[in-house]
Amino acid sequence: MILDLIATIYIQQRDLESSLRCVFERMDLFQSPLLVDSLLSYTQRDIAGIYRSLGRWEECISFLNKSLQSLNDREKESFMSERRRTFINIELASSMLRCGRLQDAISVAEHSMKTMGVLTSHETRQEWKLFCKIVEECSSKLVSQALSGLTMKEWIDKEEAREKLEEEKA
C-alpha cells in the first residue's frame, strides 16, 4: 500500500512523527470490519514500534495493550495466535521495564508463562530466554539507577546519552 511505503520512507529518514501520521491515516482508511479485524492488531503494533522509537513509552505500552486486546477479541486459541501473544507480551514487558514499571513487567511475564504451558517450540523457548535476559538487564539497571540517586527518567536520559555517544564514536 502507498501509505505503508510513505511511512517506511519517513522511518528511514528518521521522521517518526510523519510516519506515525501515515499509520493513523491507514487505520482511518480501513473501515470495513473484515479489513479492520485482519489488520488492526498489526497496525497497533506498528504504532507501538514508532512510539518506542520516539521514546514515548506510555503510548507504546498503550498500543501494545490495544494490539493484544484486538488479538484476543479476534482470534481463537491456536499455536499462531499464542506465538503472536508471546511476541506482543515480550514487547510489552520490555517497554514496561524500559520506563521503570518493573512490577507490571513481572506481572505480564507471570501471566504469559501460565498461559503458555502448551507451547514447547524451540522458537518460543528462545523468545522467553530473550525476555529473561531483558528482565535481568533491566533489573540491574534499576538497581544501578536506585544507587545513583537519580530519578528513573534522569537515569534513562543519562544512559541514552551515553549510548548515543558510544554509537557516534563507533
Tab-separated table of C-alpha atoms in Angstrom:
chain	number	residue	atom	x	y	z
A	1	MET	CA	0.000	0.000	0.000
A	2	ILE	CA	1.088	3.551	-0.736
A	3	LEU	CA	0.727	4.711	2.889
A	4	ASP	CA	2.927	1.824	4.062
A	5	LEU	CA	5.605	2.877	1.589
A	6	ILE	CA	5.376	6.517	2.663
A	7	ALA	CA	5.528	5.521	6.346
A	8	THR	CA	8.605	3.368	5.625
A	9	ILE	CA	10.329	6.272	3.855
A	10	TYR	CA	9.603	8.560	6.805
A	11	ILE	CA	11.027	5.952	9.183
A	12	GLN	CA	14.190	5.652	7.083
A	13	GLN	CA	14.541	9.440	7.175
A	14	ARG	CA	14.024	9.334	10.971
A	15	ASP	CA	10.852	11.420	10.630
A	16	LEU	CA	8.915	9.231	13.008
A	17	GLU	CA	6.152	11.749	13.728
A	18	SER	CA	5.237	11.845	10.000
A	19	SER	CA	5.406	8.061	9.859
A	20	LEU	CA	3.004	7.909	12.782
A	21	ARG	CA	0.547	10.171	10.940
A	22	CYS	CA	0.691	7.843	7.892
A	23	VAL	CA	-0.058	4.792	10.012
A	24	PHE	CA	-3.022	6.563	11.626
A	25	GLU	CA	-4.276	7.511	8.139
A	26	ARG	CA	-4.006	3.856	7.108
A	27	MET	CA	-6.172	2.913	10.094
A	28	ASP	CA	-8.772	5.508	9.056
A	29	LEU	CA	-8.916	4.095	5.514
A	30	PHE	CA	-9.874	0.627	6.682
A	31	GLN	CA	-13.428	0.930	7.897
A	32	SER	CA	-14.525	-2.484	6.618
A	33	PRO	CA	-14.905	-4.796	9.653
A	34	LEU	CA	-13.151	-7.631	7.817
A	35	LEU	CA	-10.120	-5.484	6.996
A	36	VAL	CA	-10.056	-3.928	10.435
A	37	ASP	CA	-10.152	-7.354	12.081
A	38	SER	CA	-7.280	-8.663	9.996
A	39	LEU	CA	-5.030	-5.590	10.179
A	40	LEU	CA	-5.824	-3.836	13.432
A	41	SER	CA	-3.504	-5.794	15.720
A	42	TYR	CA	-0.584	-5.418	13.289
A	43	THR	CA	-1.239	-1.695	12.765
A	44	GLN	CA	-1.372	-1.145	16.514
A	45	ARG	CA	1.995	-2.914	16.840
A	46	ASP	CA	3.373	-0.658	14.070
A	47	ILE	CA	2.236	2.394	16.018
A	48	ALA	CA	3.709	0.997	19.242
A	49	GLY	CA	7.035	0.482	17.443
A	50	ILE	CA	7.082	4.080	16.254
A	51	TYR	CA	6.290	5.336	19.755
A	52	ARG	CA	9.089	3.083	21.061
A	53	SER	CA	11.499	4.692	18.584
A	54	LEU	CA	10.376	8.116	19.794
A	55	GLY	CA	10.975	7.070	23.406
A	56	ARG	CA	7.313	7.613	24.234
A	57	TRP	CA	6.938	4.535	26.420
A	58	GLU	CA	3.457	5.053	27.845
A	59	GLU	CA	1.953	5.470	24.342
A	60	CYS	CA	3.925	2.412	23.195
A	61	ILE	CA	2.539	0.378	26.096
A	62	SER	CA	-0.982	1.629	25.398
A	63	PHE	CA	-0.876	0.490	21.759
A	64	LEU	CA	0.704	-2.859	22.643
A	65	ASN	CA	-2.163	-3.427	25.082
A	66	LYS	CA	-4.656	-2.492	22.334
A	67	SER	CA	-2.921	-4.882	19.933
A	68	LEU	CA	-3.113	-7.670	22.493
A	69	GLN	CA	-6.802	-6.953	23.113
A	70	SER	CA	-7.529	-6.962	19.345
A	71	LEU	CA	-5.768	-10.299	19.047
A	72	ASN	CA	-7.715	-11.735	21.996
A	73	ASP	CA	-11.044	-10.477	20.614
A	74	ARG	CA	-10.406	-11.688	17.079
A	75	GLU	CA	-8.580	-14.998	17.172
A	76	LYS	CA	-9.441	-18.331	18.680
A	77	GLU	CA	-6.774	-20.163	20.619
A	78	SER	CA	-4.212	-21.567	18.220
A	79	PHE	CA	-0.485	-22.054	18.077
A	80	MET	CA	-0.038	-18.987	15.846
A	81	SER	CA	-2.215	-16.717	17.986
A	82	GLU	CA	-0.243	-17.819	21.067
A	83	ARG	CA	3.027	-17.013	19.270
A	84	ARG	CA	1.701	-13.540	18.402
A	85	ARG	CA	0.648	-13.038	22.013
A	86	THR	CA	4.136	-14.107	23.098
A	87	PHE	CA	5.790	-11.541	20.824
A	88	ILE	CA	3.436	-8.782	21.969
A	89	ASN	CA	3.955	-9.714	25.622
A	90	ILE	CA	7.737	-9.611	25.208
A	91	GLU	CA	7.471	-6.155	23.611
A	92	LEU	CA	5.025	-5.050	26.303
A	93	ALA	CA	7.124	-6.279	29.223
A	94	SER	CA	10.371	-4.871	27.828
A	95	SER	CA	8.686	-1.486	27.237
A	96	MET	CA	7.367	-1.544	30.807
A	97	LEU	CA	10.844	-2.335	32.077
A	98	ARG	CA	12.307	0.459	29.961
A	99	CYS	CA	10.104	3.067	31.635
A	100	GLY	CA	10.651	1.664	35.118
A	101	ARG	CA	7.439	-0.331	35.575
A	102	LEU	CA	9.194	-3.420	36.882
A	103	GLN	CA	6.219	-4.847	38.805
A	104	ASP	CA	3.923	-4.503	35.756
A	105	ALA	CA	6.525	-6.225	33.574
A	106	ILE	CA	6.821	-9.087	36.046
A	107	SER	CA	3.013	-9.449	36.106
A	108	VAL	CA	2.887	-9.644	32.293
A	109	ALA	CA	5.634	-12.267	32.327
A	110	GLU	CA	3.990	-14.356	35.041
A	111	HIS	CA	0.590	-14.261	33.329
A	112	SER	CA	2.117	-15.175	29.967
A	113	MET	CA	4.119	-18.035	31.391
A	114	LYS	CA	0.968	-19.515	32.964
A	115	THR	CA	-0.969	-19.360	29.705
A	116	MET	CA	1.902	-20.614	27.556
A	117	GLY	CA	2.283	-24.030	29.148
A	118	VAL	CA	1.235	-25.815	25.955
A	119	LEU	CA	3.880	-24.161	23.808
A	120	THR	CA	7.142	-26.043	23.609
A	121	SER	CA	8.590	-24.967	20.280
A	122	HIS	CA	12.256	-24.032	20.098
A	123	GLU	CA	11.360	-20.507	18.907
A	124	THR	CA	9.086	-19.888	21.884
A	125	ARG	CA	11.758	-21.048	24.324
A	126	GLN	CA	14.237	-18.735	22.597
A	127	GLU	CA	11.787	-15.821	22.868
A	128	TRP	CA	11.425	-16.366	26.604
A	129	LYS	CA	15.194	-16.669	27.035
A	130	LEU	CA	15.417	-13.273	25.342
A	131	PHE	CA	12.725	-11.922	27.655
A	132	CYS	CA	14.540	-13.270	30.730
A	133	LYS	CA	17.724	-11.598	29.512
A	134	ILE	CA	15.824	-8.307	29.160
A	135	VAL	CA	14.423	-8.692	32.704
A	136	GLU	CA	17.886	-9.402	34.091
A	137	GLU	CA	19.439	-6.439	32.274
A	138	CYS	CA	16.685	-4.037	33.292
A	139	SER	CA	16.714	-5.256	36.880
A	140	SER	CA	20.425	-4.493	37.121
A	141	LYS	CA	19.748	-1.096	35.530
A	142	LEU	CA	17.037	-0.405	38.108
A	143	VAL	CA	19.455	-1.271	40.919
A	144	SER	CA	22.122	0.933	39.333
A	145	GLN	CA	19.605	3.763	38.960
A	146	ALA	CA	18.496	3.441	42.575
A	147	LEU	CA	22.096	3.546	43.803
A	148	SER	CA	22.841	6.646	41.696
A	149	GLY	CA	20.121	8.701	43.421
A	150	LEU	CA	18.655	9.860	40.095
A	151	THR	CA	15.012	9.587	39.142
A	152	MET	CA	14.246	6.859	36.594
A	153	LYS	CA	13.733	9.446	33.825
A	154	GLU	CA	17.030	11.215	34.638
A	155	TRP	CA	18.878	7.913	34.724
A	156	ILE	CA	17.361	6.712	31.417
A	157	ASP	CA	18.212	10.056	29.760
A	158	LYS	CA	21.790	9.777	31.048
A	159	GLU	CA	22.103	6.179	29.794
A	160	GLU	CA	20.647	7.051	26.375
A	161	ALA	CA	23.076	9.977	26.034
A	162	ARG	CA	25.977	7.649	26.936
A	163	GLU	CA	24.816	5.017	24.404
A	164	LYS	CA	24.405	7.660	21.687
A	165	LEU	CA	27.911	8.970	22.352
A	166	GLU	CA	29.304	5.422	22.079
A	167	GLU	CA	27.471	4.911	18.759
A	168	GLU	CA	28.848	8.173	17.371
A	169	LYS	CA	32.386	7.146	18.331
A	170	ALA	CA	31.977	3.771	16.568
